[in-house]
Amino acid sequence: MSLKERLFVLVLIVFVVLHLDLWGWGQIEPMLFGWIPYHIWYHGLLTLSVALCMVWLVVWVWRRDSSKF
Amino acid sequence: MTEITADVLAIAGIYLVALLGIGWWSYRKTLPTPEDFFMAGRAFGPVVLIFAVYATNMTAFYMLGTPGNAYRQGIGTYGYIAFASALVIPAMFYFIGYRAWRVGKRYGYMTPSELLGARYESPAVALVLFGLLVVYTVPYIVTSVIGAGLALESLAKIPYMWGAAGVLLITMLYTVFGGMRGTAWTSVFQGLVFIVVGLLAFVLIANALGGFPAITQKVYTERPELLQRAGNFDPKDWFSFLFIAPLAVIAFPHVFMRILTGRSERTLKALTVVYPLLFLLTWPPVIYIGLWGSVVIPGLDARSSDAILPMMITRFLPPVMLGLGLAAIWAAIMSTLDAMMLTLSTMLTRDLLGRFFPGYVREKGREVVLGRIFIVLIALLALAGAVIRPGTIYDIAKFAFTGYSLTVPAMLASFYWKRSTAWGVLASLVIPNLLLPFYYFTPYLSWSTFGFLPVVPLLMLSLVLLVLVSLWTRPPSEQTVRRFFDPHL
């Protein structure tokens, strides 16, 4: 496993900790736009961050080229 | 629940005819070679691969179980299942899927057992993995067919066996004729159907209930506990779940095989980036519908609440939406069922017959013919399962996801640890999978979970066995290891 891959694993572990979110376990407020409670916007933002993390993965970590095939 | 109107029948009919049309078109395009029938020439671009994998991953649980779960346990359903999946599944696409794709493309592997058997130069590894995947996949197929029958019975009053047999027959036809190409292109269509219908139902139901803020404020007033997690979810369970459904997905043979059909690395990269976004797009709508259902149709028990989405559609939307809703539920079920049937037939043809009768199987294009015969036999087996509905099917289905997850350490080791051995992999597969039923059906091992789900201690045991037994036994030849670790592969 390369150094970049290890760094990626570390970032995944950070996401797991953020996903546990024990500090906001029973939280509802703030309710965005009157219908998006804390859990949805928090985990929604986390999901967007994961997508960005995957962009980082494919650009910086995942470097090989399929032209070899 | 409701009368079937001409509108509902027309929409359902259009949906089913479209599937058969795609199956026929795929049949015309498919060459009678194993590479083309089972793998569609490994030539899918990003759009087809993304839908093929995502629609396969989404089952009836997405359309029925998820809103039902939100009805009972609230908004935390998103983080518990959707976010956990959005995080773990794409990461596994990279760590396992991408490497499997590389060696699969280079050496022609199609199934997980074929690949791991070659990696460890061990027919025993291949057969054990084949056996485990079959044991966990067959109940999954049968419960899908039972689910289809029950859904149609409760939603449209179609007799259970008619619904189950009808869904099975259509799925079998386009899978037999279209092979991988047919099941993947129907997944594109089916994925579009359940995504669009889910979004449409979300907006229209909110509108019918006075708008997003009004109906959500009603939940806040009457059932505030459903808008947060305390009392609805346990933190240890929350953590453990990361290792069940999300980790299991890469070990589903039907997902694994589809990843190998990607045309290029760019295709796999697109899949990895888009996958989390699909969860964000498609899960909140069905979760909100279930949540709103808790205040507008209160008092449902666990079983009835699984039908909350179609209930909400029937109660608040025009009848034509029930037809679309039915098509969406079918789409979610069939897009998984077809992939599982094709994958199981590939495994039976290549991992079982191909191993014991290689000469016969590979002669005169018999591989594809046998694959098609197996699809019909699997459909008949599933039909028999749907008729008998044996208790063991449900029992195995209960722990199938954990069982799939327990194959992941072996898959990771095959690509990341040169020193891992066939004996290490066998120990890591066999012992935890033998212990698994004891966790689910007896109290003897519950002390070892420390409040987590059984998957946590079992995964740890699997890892320990893999490492210790590998260190005591001889690794495969250097030449084989080099084939799997060659950076210029």
Coordinates of C-alpha atoms in Angstrom, one line a residue:
Chain A
M1 CA 0.0 0.0 0.0
S2 CA 1.5 3.3 -1.0
L3 CA 1.9 6.3 1.3
K4 CA -1.0 8.1 -0.5
E5 CA -3.2 5.1 0.0
R6 CA -2.4 5.1 3.7
L7 CA -3.3 8.7 3.9
F8 CA -6.6 7.9 2.2
V9 CA -7.3 5.2 4.8
L10 CA -6.6 7.8 7.5
V11 CA -9.1 10.2 5.9
L12 CA -11.7 7.4 5.8
I13 CA -11.1 6.8 9.6
V14 CA -11.7 10.5 10.2
F15 CA -15.0 10.2 8.2
V16 CA -16.0 7.2 10.4
V17 CA -15.4 9.3 13.6
L18 CA -17.4 12.2 12.1
H19 CA -20.2 9.7 11.1
L20 CA -20.4 8.4 14.7
D21 CA -21.3 12.0 15.6
L22 CA -22.0 11.2 19.3
W23 CA -22.0 14.9 20.1
G24 CA -25.1 15.5 18.0
W25 CA -26.8 12.2 18.7
G26 CA -30.1 13.7 20.1
Q27 CA -30.0 17.0 18.2
I28 CA -32.7 18.3 15.9
E29 CA -32.0 22.1 15.6
P30 CA -31.0 24.0 13.6
M31 CA -33.7 23.0 11.2
L32 CA -32.7 24.4 7.8
F33 CA -35.5 25.9 5.7
G34 CA -38.0 24.5 8.3
W35 CA -37.7 20.9 7.0
I36 CA -34.1 19.8 7.1
P37 CA -33.1 18.7 10.6
Y38 CA -29.6 18.6 11.9
H39 CA -29.0 14.9 11.1
I40 CA -29.9 15.3 7.4
W41 CA -27.9 18.4 6.7
Y42 CA -24.9 17.2 8.8
H43 CA -24.8 13.8 7.1
G44 CA -25.7 15.4 3.7
L45 CA -22.6 17.6 4.0
L46 CA -20.6 14.6 5.0
T47 CA -21.8 12.7 1.9
L48 CA -20.8 15.6 -0.3
S49 CA -17.4 15.7 1.5
V50 CA -17.0 11.9 0.8
A51 CA -17.7 12.6 -2.9
L52 CA -15.0 15.3 -2.9
C53 CA -12.7 12.9 -1.1
M54 CA -13.3 10.3 -3.9
V55 CA -12.4 13.1 -6.4
W56 CA -9.1 13.5 -4.5
L57 CA -8.7 9.7 -4.6
V58 CA -9.1 9.4 -8.3
V59 CA -6.9 12.4 -9.1
W60 CA -4.0 12.0 -6.6
V61 CA -4.0 8.5 -5.3
W62 CA -5.3 6.5 -8.3
R63 CA -2.7 7.3 -10.9
R64 CA -2.4 4.3 -13.2
D65 CA -3.5 4.5 -16.8
S66 CA -5.7 2.1 -18.6
S67 CA -4.0 2.7 -21.9
K68 CA -1.8 -0.3 -21.0
F69 CA -4.7 -2.5 -22.0
Chain B
M1 CA -55.1 -2.2 -0.9
T2 CA -56.4 -0.6 -4.0
E3 CA -58.3 -1.6 -7.2
I4 CA -56.1 -2.1 -10.2
T5 CA -57.2 0.4 -12.8
A6 CA -56.6 0.4 -16.5
D7 CA -54.0 3.2 -15.9
V8 CA -52.0 1.0 -13.5
L9 CA -52.1 -2.0 -15.8
A10 CA -51.1 0.1 -18.8
I11 CA -48.0 1.6 -17.0
A12 CA -47.0 -1.8 -15.6
G13 CA -47.4 -3.4 -19.0
I14 CA -45.3 -0.7 -20.7
Y15 CA -42.6 -1.2 -18.1
L16 CA -42.5 -5.0 -18.6
V17 CA -42.6 -4.8 -22.4
A18 CA -39.7 -2.3 -22.3
L19 CA -37.7 -4.8 -20.3
L20 CA -38.4 -7.6 -22.8
G21 CA -37.5 -5.2 -25.7
I22 CA -34.1 -4.4 -24.1
G23 CA -33.5 -8.1 -23.5
W24 CA -34.2 -8.9 -27.1
W25 CA -32.0 -6.0 -28.4
S26 CA -29.2 -7.3 -26.1
Y27 CA -29.7 -10.8 -27.4
R28 CA -29.1 -9.5 -31.0
K29 CA -26.0 -7.7 -29.9
T30 CA -24.5 -10.5 -27.8
L31 CA -21.9 -12.9 -29.3
P32 CA -22.2 -16.6 -28.3
T33 CA -18.9 -16.4 -26.4
P34 CA -18.4 -16.5 -22.6
E35 CA -16.7 -13.2 -22.5
D36 CA -19.6 -11.5 -24.3
F37 CA -22.5 -13.4 -22.7
F38 CA -21.2 -13.3 -19.1
M39 CA -19.2 -10.1 -19.2
A40 CA -20.5 -8.1 -22.2
G41 CA -17.0 -8.0 -23.5
R42 CA -15.9 -5.9 -20.5
A43 CA -16.8 -2.8 -22.4
F44 CA -19.3 -0.9 -20.4
G45 CA -18.8 2.9 -20.2
P46 CA -19.4 5.0 -17.1
V47 CA -23.2 5.5 -17.4
V48 CA -24.0 1.8 -17.9
L49 CA -21.6 0.7 -15.2
I50 CA -22.8 3.2 -12.6
F51 CA -26.5 2.2 -13.2
A52 CA -25.6 -1.5 -13.5
V53 CA -23.9 -1.4 -10.1
Y54 CA -26.2 1.0 -8.3
A55 CA -29.5 -0.5 -9.4
T56 CA -28.1 -4.0 -8.6
N57 CA -27.2 -2.7 -5.1
M58 CA -30.7 -1.3 -4.5
T59 CA -33.3 -4.0 -3.7
A60 CA -36.9 -3.9 -2.5
F61 CA -35.5 -2.8 0.8
Y62 CA -34.8 0.6 -0.8
M63 CA -38.4 1.2 -1.9
L64 CA -40.2 -0.6 1.0
G65 CA -37.9 -1.3 3.9
T66 CA -36.2 2.2 4.0
P67 CA -39.4 4.3 4.3
G68 CA -40.7 1.7 6.7
N69 CA -37.5 2.1 8.8
A70 CA -37.9 5.9 8.7
Y71 CA -41.5 5.5 9.8
R72 CA -40.4 3.5 12.9
Q73 CA -36.9 4.8 13.7
G74 CA -36.9 8.2 12.1
I75 CA -34.5 10.4 10.2
G76 CA -31.3 8.5 11.4
T77 CA -32.1 5.9 8.8
Y78 CA -30.1 8.2 6.4
G79 CA -26.8 8.1 8.3
Y80 CA -27.2 4.5 9.5
I81 CA -27.6 3.0 6.0
A82 CA -27.1 5.6 3.3
F83 CA -24.1 7.5 4.6
A84 CA -22.4 4.3 5.8
S85 CA -22.8 2.9 2.3
A86 CA -21.8 6.1 0.6
L87 CA -18.5 6.0 2.6
V88 CA -17.5 2.4 2.6
I89 CA -18.7 1.1 -0.8
P90 CA -16.8 3.5 -3.1
A91 CA -13.6 3.0 -1.0
M92 CA -14.0 -0.8 -1.5
F93 CA -14.5 -0.1 -5.3
Y94 CA -10.9 1.2 -5.2
F95 CA -9.2 -1.1 -2.7
I96 CA -10.8 -4.4 -4.1
G97 CA -12.8 -3.6 -7.2
Y98 CA -10.1 -1.8 -9.1
R99 CA -7.4 -4.4 -8.5
A100 CA -9.8 -7.2 -9.3
W101 CA -10.7 -5.4 -12.5
R102 CA -7.0 -5.2 -13.5
V103 CA -6.2 -8.8 -13.0
G104 CA -9.6 -9.9 -14.3
K105 CA -9.0 -8.0 -17.5
R106 CA -5.5 -9.2 -17.9
Y107 CA -6.1 -12.9 -17.1
G108 CA -9.7 -13.4 -17.9
Y109 CA -11.1 -14.0 -14.4
M110 CA -14.9 -13.5 -14.1
T111 CA -15.9 -14.7 -10.6
P112 CA -14.4 -14.0 -7.1
S113 CA -13.7 -17.7 -6.6
E114 CA -11.9 -18.0 -9.9
L115 CA -9.7 -15.0 -9.0
L116 CA -8.9 -16.0 -5.4
G117 CA -8.3 -19.7 -6.4
A118 CA -5.7 -18.5 -8.9
R119 CA -4.1 -16.1 -6.5
Y120 CA -3.5 -18.8 -3.9
E121 CA -3.0 -21.6 -6.5
S122 CA -5.7 -23.5 -4.5
P123 CA -8.8 -25.2 -5.8
A124 CA -9.8 -25.5 -2.1
V125 CA -9.9 -21.7 -1.8
A126 CA -11.9 -21.4 -5.0
L127 CA -14.4 -24.1 -3.9
V128 CA -14.9 -22.8 -0.3
L129 CA -15.5 -19.3 -1.6
F130 CA -17.8 -20.6 -4.3
G131 CA -19.7 -22.6 -1.6
L132 CA -20.1 -19.7 0.7
L133 CA -21.2 -17.3 -2.0
V134 CA -23.8 -19.8 -3.2
V135 CA -25.1 -20.4 0.3
Y136 CA -25.6 -16.7 0.8
T137 CA -26.8 -15.8 -2.7
V138 CA -29.5 -18.5 -3.2
P139 CA -31.6 -17.4 -0.1
Y140 CA -31.2 -13.8 -1.3
I141 CA -32.7 -14.7 -4.7
V142 CA -35.6 -16.7 -3.1
T143 CA -36.4 -13.9 -0.7
S144 CA -36.4 -11.4 -3.6
V145 CA -39.0 -13.4 -5.4
I146 CA -41.0 -13.9 -2.2
G147 CA -40.8 -10.1 -1.6
A148 CA -42.0 -9.4 -5.2
G149 CA -45.0 -11.7 -4.7
L150 CA -45.9 -10.2 -1.3
A151 CA -45.5 -6.6 -2.6
L152 CA -47.8 -7.1 -5.5
E153 CA -50.3 -8.9 -3.3
S154 CA -50.4 -6.1 -0.8
L155 CA -50.3 -3.2 -3.2
A156 CA -52.3 -4.3 -6.2
K157 CA -54.2 -7.4 -4.9
I158 CA -52.4 -9.6 -7.5
P159 CA -52.3 -13.2 -6.0
Y160 CA -49.0 -13.9 -4.4
M161 CA -47.9 -16.7 -6.7
W162 CA -48.9 -14.8 -9.8
G163 CA -46.8 -11.8 -8.8
A164 CA -43.8 -13.9 -7.8
A165 CA -44.0 -16.1 -10.9
G166 CA -44.6 -13.1 -13.2
V167 CA -41.6 -11.2 -12.0
L168 CA -39.5 -14.3 -12.1
L169 CA -40.5 -15.2 -15.7
I170 CA -39.9 -11.7 -17.1
T171 CA -36.5 -11.5 -15.3
M172 CA -35.5 -14.9 -16.5
L173 CA -36.4 -14.2 -20.1
Y174 CA -34.4 -11.1 -20.5
T175 CA -31.5 -12.6 -18.5
V176 CA -31.4 -15.8 -20.5
F177 CA -31.4 -14.0 -23.8
G178 CA -29.6 -10.8 -23.0
G179 CA -26.9 -12.1 -20.6
M180 CA -24.8 -9.4 -18.9
R181 CA -25.6 -6.9 -21.6
G182 CA -29.3 -7.4 -21.1
T183 CA -29.2 -7.2 -17.3
A184 CA -26.9 -4.1 -17.4
W185 CA -29.0 -2.1 -19.9
T186 CA -32.2 -3.1 -18.1
S187 CA -30.6 -1.8 -14.9
V188 CA -30.1 1.6 -16.6
F189 CA -33.8 1.7 -17.4
Q190 CA -34.8 0.3 -14.0
G191 CA -32.5 2.7 -12.1
L192 CA -34.0 5.6 -14.0
V193 CA -37.5 4.4 -13.2
F194 CA -37.0 4.1 -9.4
I195 CA -34.9 7.3 -9.1
V196 CA -37.4 9.4 -11.1
V197 CA -40.5 7.9 -9.4
G198 CA -38.9 8.4 -5.9
L199 CA -38.1 12.1 -6.6
L200 CA -41.5 12.7 -8.2
A201 CA -43.4 11.0 -5.3
F202 CA -41.3 13.1 -2.8
V203 CA -42.2 16.4 -4.4
L204 CA -45.9 15.6 -5.1
I205 CA -46.6 14.1 -1.7
A206 CA -45.0 17.1 0.0
N207 CA -47.1 19.4 -2.1
A208 CA -50.3 17.4 -1.3
L209 CA -49.4 17.7 2.5
G210 CA -49.0 21.5 2.4
G211 CA -45.3 21.8 1.5
F212 CA -42.0 20.5 2.9
P213 CA -41.9 22.8 6.0
A214 CA -45.6 22.3 6.9
I215 CA -45.6 18.5 7.0
T216 CA -42.1 18.3 8.6
Q217 CA -43.2 20.8 11.3
K218 CA -46.2 18.5 12.0
V219 CA -43.7 15.7 12.6
Y220 CA -41.7 18.1 14.9
T221 CA -44.8 18.8 16.9
E222 CA -46.3 15.3 17.1
R223 CA -43.3 12.9 16.8
P224 CA -40.1 15.0 17.5
E225 CA -38.2 11.9 18.6
L226 CA -38.2 10.8 14.9
L227 CA -36.1 13.8 13.9
Q228 CA -33.1 12.7 15.9
R229 CA -31.4 9.5 16.9
A230 CA -31.5 9.2 20.7
G231 CA -33.7 6.2 21.6
N232 CA -33.9 5.1 18.0
F233 CA -30.4 3.9 17.4
D234 CA -27.6 2.5 19.5
P235 CA -24.1 3.9 19.0
K236 CA -22.5 0.5 19.1
D237 CA -25.0 -0.8 16.6
W238 CA -24.5 2.3 14.5
F239 CA -20.7 1.7 14.4
S240 CA -21.1 -2.1 13.7
F241 CA -23.4 -1.6 10.8
L242 CA -20.5 0.0 8.8
F243 CA -19.1 -3.6 8.5
I244 CA -22.4 -5.3 7.5
A245 CA -24.3 -4.0 4.5
P246 CA -21.7 -1.4 3.3
L247 CA -18.7 -3.8 3.5
A248 CA -20.7 -6.7 2.2
V249 CA -21.5 -5.0 -1.1
I250 CA -18.0 -5.5 -2.7
A251 CA -18.3 -9.2 -1.8
F252 CA -21.7 -9.7 -3.4
P253 CA -20.7 -11.7 -6.4
H254 CA -23.2 -9.9 -8.6
V255 CA -21.6 -6.5 -7.8
F256 CA -18.1 -7.9 -8.0
M257 CA -18.7 -9.3 -11.5
R258 CA -20.3 -6.1 -12.7
I259 CA -17.2 -4.1 -11.7
L260 CA -15.1 -6.3 -13.9
T261 CA -17.2 -5.3 -16.9
G262 CA -15.9 -1.7 -16.8
R263 CA -14.3 -0.6 -20.1
S264 CA -11.4 1.4 -18.6
E265 CA -10.0 2.8 -15.5
R266 CA -11.8 6.0 -16.1
T267 CA -15.1 4.1 -16.0
L268 CA -14.2 2.8 -12.5
K269 CA -13.1 6.3 -11.4
A270 CA -16.5 7.7 -12.5
L271 CA -18.3 5.0 -10.5
T272 CA -16.3 5.7 -7.4
V273 CA -17.0 9.5 -7.5
V274 CA -20.6 9.4 -8.5
Y275 CA -21.6 6.6 -6.1
P276 CA -21.9 8.7 -2.8
L277 CA -23.8 11.4 -4.7
L278 CA -26.4 8.8 -5.8
F279 CA -27.1 8.0 -2.1
L280 CA -27.6 11.7 -1.4
L281 CA -29.9 12.1 -4.4
T282 CA -32.1 9.0 -3.9
W283 CA -32.3 8.2 -0.1
P284 CA -33.7 11.4 1.5
P285 CA -36.9 11.3 -0.6
V286 CA -38.0 7.8 0.4
I287 CA -36.9 8.5 4.1
Y288 CA -38.9 11.7 4.2
I289 CA -42.0 9.9 2.8
G290 CA -41.7 7.3 5.6
L291 CA -41.2 10.1 8.2
W292 CA -44.2 12.1 7.0
G293 CA -46.2 8.8 7.0
S294 CA -45.7 8.5 10.7
V295 CA -48.0 11.5 11.3
V296 CA -50.5 11.2 8.5
I297 CA -51.0 7.4 8.7
P298 CA -50.0 6.7 12.3
G299 CA -50.2 3.5 14.3
L300 CA -48.9 0.9 11.7
D301 CA -47.1 -2.1 13.1
A302 CA -43.6 -3.1 11.8
R303 CA -44.8 -5.3 9.0
S304 CA -47.5 -2.9 7.7
S305 CA -45.2 0.1 7.9
D306 CA -43.0 -1.4 5.2
A307 CA -45.8 -0.6 2.8
I308 CA -45.9 3.1 3.9
L309 CA -44.5 4.4 0.5
P310 CA -47.2 2.8 -1.6
M311 CA -49.8 3.7 1.0
M312 CA -48.7 7.4 0.8
I313 CA -48.8 7.3 -3.0
T314 CA -52.3 5.7 -3.0
R315 CA -53.7 8.1 -0.3
F316 CA -52.3 11.4 -1.6
L317 CA -51.5 11.0 -5.3
P318 CA -53.6 10.3 -8.4
P319 CA -54.1 6.6 -9.3
V320 CA -51.6 6.8 -12.2
M321 CA -48.8 7.3 -9.7
L322 CA -49.6 3.8 -8.2
G323 CA -48.7 2.3 -11.6
L324 CA -45.4 4.2 -11.5
G325 CA -44.9 3.2 -7.9
L326 CA -45.4 -0.4 -8.8
A327 CA -43.0 -0.2 -11.7
A328 CA -40.4 1.4 -9.4
I329 CA -40.8 -1.4 -6.8
W330 CA -40.5 -4.0 -9.6
A331 CA -37.5 -2.1 -11.0
A332 CA -35.7 -2.3 -7.6
I333 CA -36.4 -6.0 -7.2
M334 CA -35.7 -7.1 -10.7
S335 CA -32.5 -5.2 -11.2
T336 CA -31.0 -7.2 -8.3
L337 CA -32.7 -10.5 -9.2
D338 CA -31.4 -10.6 -12.8
A339 CA -27.8 -9.8 -11.7
M340 CA -27.9 -12.5 -9.0
M341 CA -29.3 -15.1 -11.4
L342 CA -26.7 -14.4 -14.1
T343 CA -23.9 -14.4 -11.5
L344 CA -25.0 -17.6 -10.0
S345 CA -25.2 -19.2 -13.4
T346 CA -21.7 -17.9 -14.2
M347 CA -20.3 -19.4 -11.0
L348 CA -22.0 -22.7 -11.5
T349 CA -20.8 -22.9 -15.1
R350 CA -17.2 -21.8 -14.5
D351 CA -16.4 -22.4 -10.9
L352 CA -18.1 -25.8 -10.6
L353 CA -18.6 -27.5 -14.0
G354 CA -15.6 -25.6 -15.5
R355 CA -13.4 -26.9 -12.7
F356 CA -14.4 -30.5 -12.8
F357 CA -15.2 -30.9 -16.5
P358 CA -13.1 -28.2 -18.2
G359 CA -12.8 -30.0 -21.6
Y360 CA -16.5 -30.6 -21.9
V361 CA -17.6 -27.2 -20.8
R362 CA -15.3 -25.2 -23.0
E363 CA -16.0 -27.2 -26.1
K364 CA -18.2 -26.0 -29.0
G365 CA -19.5 -22.9 -27.1
R366 CA -21.1 -25.0 -24.4
E367 CA -20.3 -22.5 -21.7
V368 CA -22.9 -20.0 -22.9
V369 CA -25.5 -22.8 -23.4
L370 CA -24.9 -24.2 -19.9
G371 CA -25.0 -20.6 -18.5
R372 CA -28.5 -20.2 -20.1
I373 CA -29.7 -23.6 -18.8
F374 CA -28.5 -22.7 -15.3
I375 CA -30.4 -19.4 -15.4
V376 CA -33.6 -21.4 -16.1
L377 CA -32.8 -23.9 -13.4
I378 CA -32.1 -21.2 -10.9
A379 CA -35.5 -19.6 -11.8
L380 CA -37.2 -22.9 -11.2
L381 CA -35.4 -23.3 -7.9
A382 CA -36.4 -19.7 -6.9
L383 CA -40.0 -20.5 -7.9
A384 CA -40.0 -23.7 -5.7
G385 CA -38.5 -21.6 -2.8
A386 CA -41.3 -19.0 -3.3
V387 CA -43.9 -21.8 -3.1
I388 CA -42.5 -23.7 -0.2
R389 CA -41.1 -20.6 1.7
P390 CA -38.8 -22.7 3.9
G391 CA -37.8 -21.2 7.2
T392 CA -34.2 -21.9 6.6
I393 CA -34.2 -19.4 3.7
Y394 CA -35.1 -16.6 6.1
D395 CA -32.7 -17.8 8.7
I396 CA -29.8 -17.8 6.2
A397 CA -30.9 -14.4 4.7
K398 CA -30.7 -13.0 8.2
F399 CA -27.0 -13.4 8.5
A400 CA -26.1 -13.5 4.8
F401 CA -24.8 -9.9 4.8
T402 CA -22.4 -10.7 7.7
G403 CA -21.3 -13.8 5.9
Y404 CA -20.5 -11.8 2.7
S405 CA -18.5 -9.3 4.9
L406 CA -16.4 -12.1 6.3
T407 CA -15.0 -12.8 2.9
V408 CA -13.6 -9.3 2.6
P409 CA -10.4 -9.8 4.6
A410 CA -9.4 -12.7 2.2
M411 CA -10.1 -10.4 -0.8
L412 CA -8.0 -7.6 0.7
A413 CA -5.1 -9.9 1.6
S414 CA -5.0 -11.2 -1.9
F415 CA -4.2 -7.8 -3.2
Y416 CA -2.3 -6.2 -0.4
W417 CA -0.3 -8.9 1.5
K418 CA 2.1 -11.0 -0.5
R419 CA 2.8 -13.3 2.4
S420 CA -0.9 -14.4 2.8
T421 CA -1.4 -18.1 2.0
A422 CA -4.1 -20.5 0.9
W423 CA -4.3 -22.0 4.4
G424 CA -4.6 -18.5 6.0
V425 CA -7.4 -17.6 3.7
L426 CA -9.2 -20.9 4.3
A427 CA -9.0 -20.4 8.0
S428 CA -10.3 -16.9 7.7
L429 CA -13.2 -18.0 5.6
V430 CA -14.2 -21.3 7.2
I431 CA -14.0 -20.7 11.0
P432 CA -15.8 -17.4 11.3
N433 CA -18.5 -18.5 8.8
L434 CA -19.0 -21.7 10.9
L435 CA -19.4 -19.6 14.1
L436 CA -21.8 -17.2 12.4
P437 CA -25.0 -19.2 13.0
F438 CA -24.1 -19.6 16.7
Y439 CA -24.2 -15.9 17.1
Y440 CA -27.6 -15.5 15.5
F441 CA -29.4 -18.5 16.9
T442 CA -27.8 -19.4 20.2
P443 CA -26.8 -17.3 23.3
Y444 CA -23.5 -19.1 23.8
L445 CA -21.2 -16.5 22.1
S446 CA -23.1 -13.3 22.8
W447 CA -20.6 -12.5 25.6
S448 CA -17.9 -11.9 22.9
T449 CA -19.7 -9.1 21.1
F450 CA -19.4 -6.5 24.0
G451 CA -22.6 -4.9 22.7
F452 CA -21.5 -4.7 19.1
L453 CA -23.1 -6.7 16.3
P454 CA -21.5 -10.2 15.7
V455 CA -19.8 -8.9 12.6
V456 CA -17.2 -7.0 14.7
P457 CA -15.7 -9.9 16.7
L458 CA -16.0 -12.2 13.7
L459 CA -14.1 -9.9 11.4
M460 CA -11.4 -9.5 14.0
L461 CA -11.2 -13.3 14.3
S462 CA -11.1 -13.6 10.5
L463 CA -8.2 -11.2 10.4
V464 CA -6.3 -12.8 13.3
L465 CA -6.7 -16.3 11.7
L466 CA -5.6 -15.0 8.3
V467 CA -2.4 -13.5 9.7
L468 CA -1.4 -16.3 12.1
V469 CA -2.1 -19.2 9.8
S470 CA -0.5 -17.4 6.9
L471 CA 2.7 -16.9 8.9
W472 CA 2.8 -20.6 9.7
T473 CA 2.2 -21.8 6.2
R474 CA 3.9 -21.6 2.8
P475 CA 2.8 -18.7 0.4
P476 CA 2.1 -19.3 -3.3
S477 CA 4.9 -19.3 -5.8
E478 CA 6.7 -16.1 -6.4
Q479 CA 5.6 -16.2 -10.0
T480 CA 1.9 -16.2 -9.0
V481 CA 2.4 -13.5 -6.4
R482 CA 4.2 -11.3 -9.0
R483 CA 1.2 -11.7 -11.4
F484 CA -1.1 -10.1 -8.8
F485 CA 1.3 -7.4 -7.6
D486 CA 3.0 -6.4 -10.8
P487 CA 2.7 -2.5 -10.9
H488 CA 2.8 -2.7 -14.7
L489 CA 0.0 -5.2 -14.9

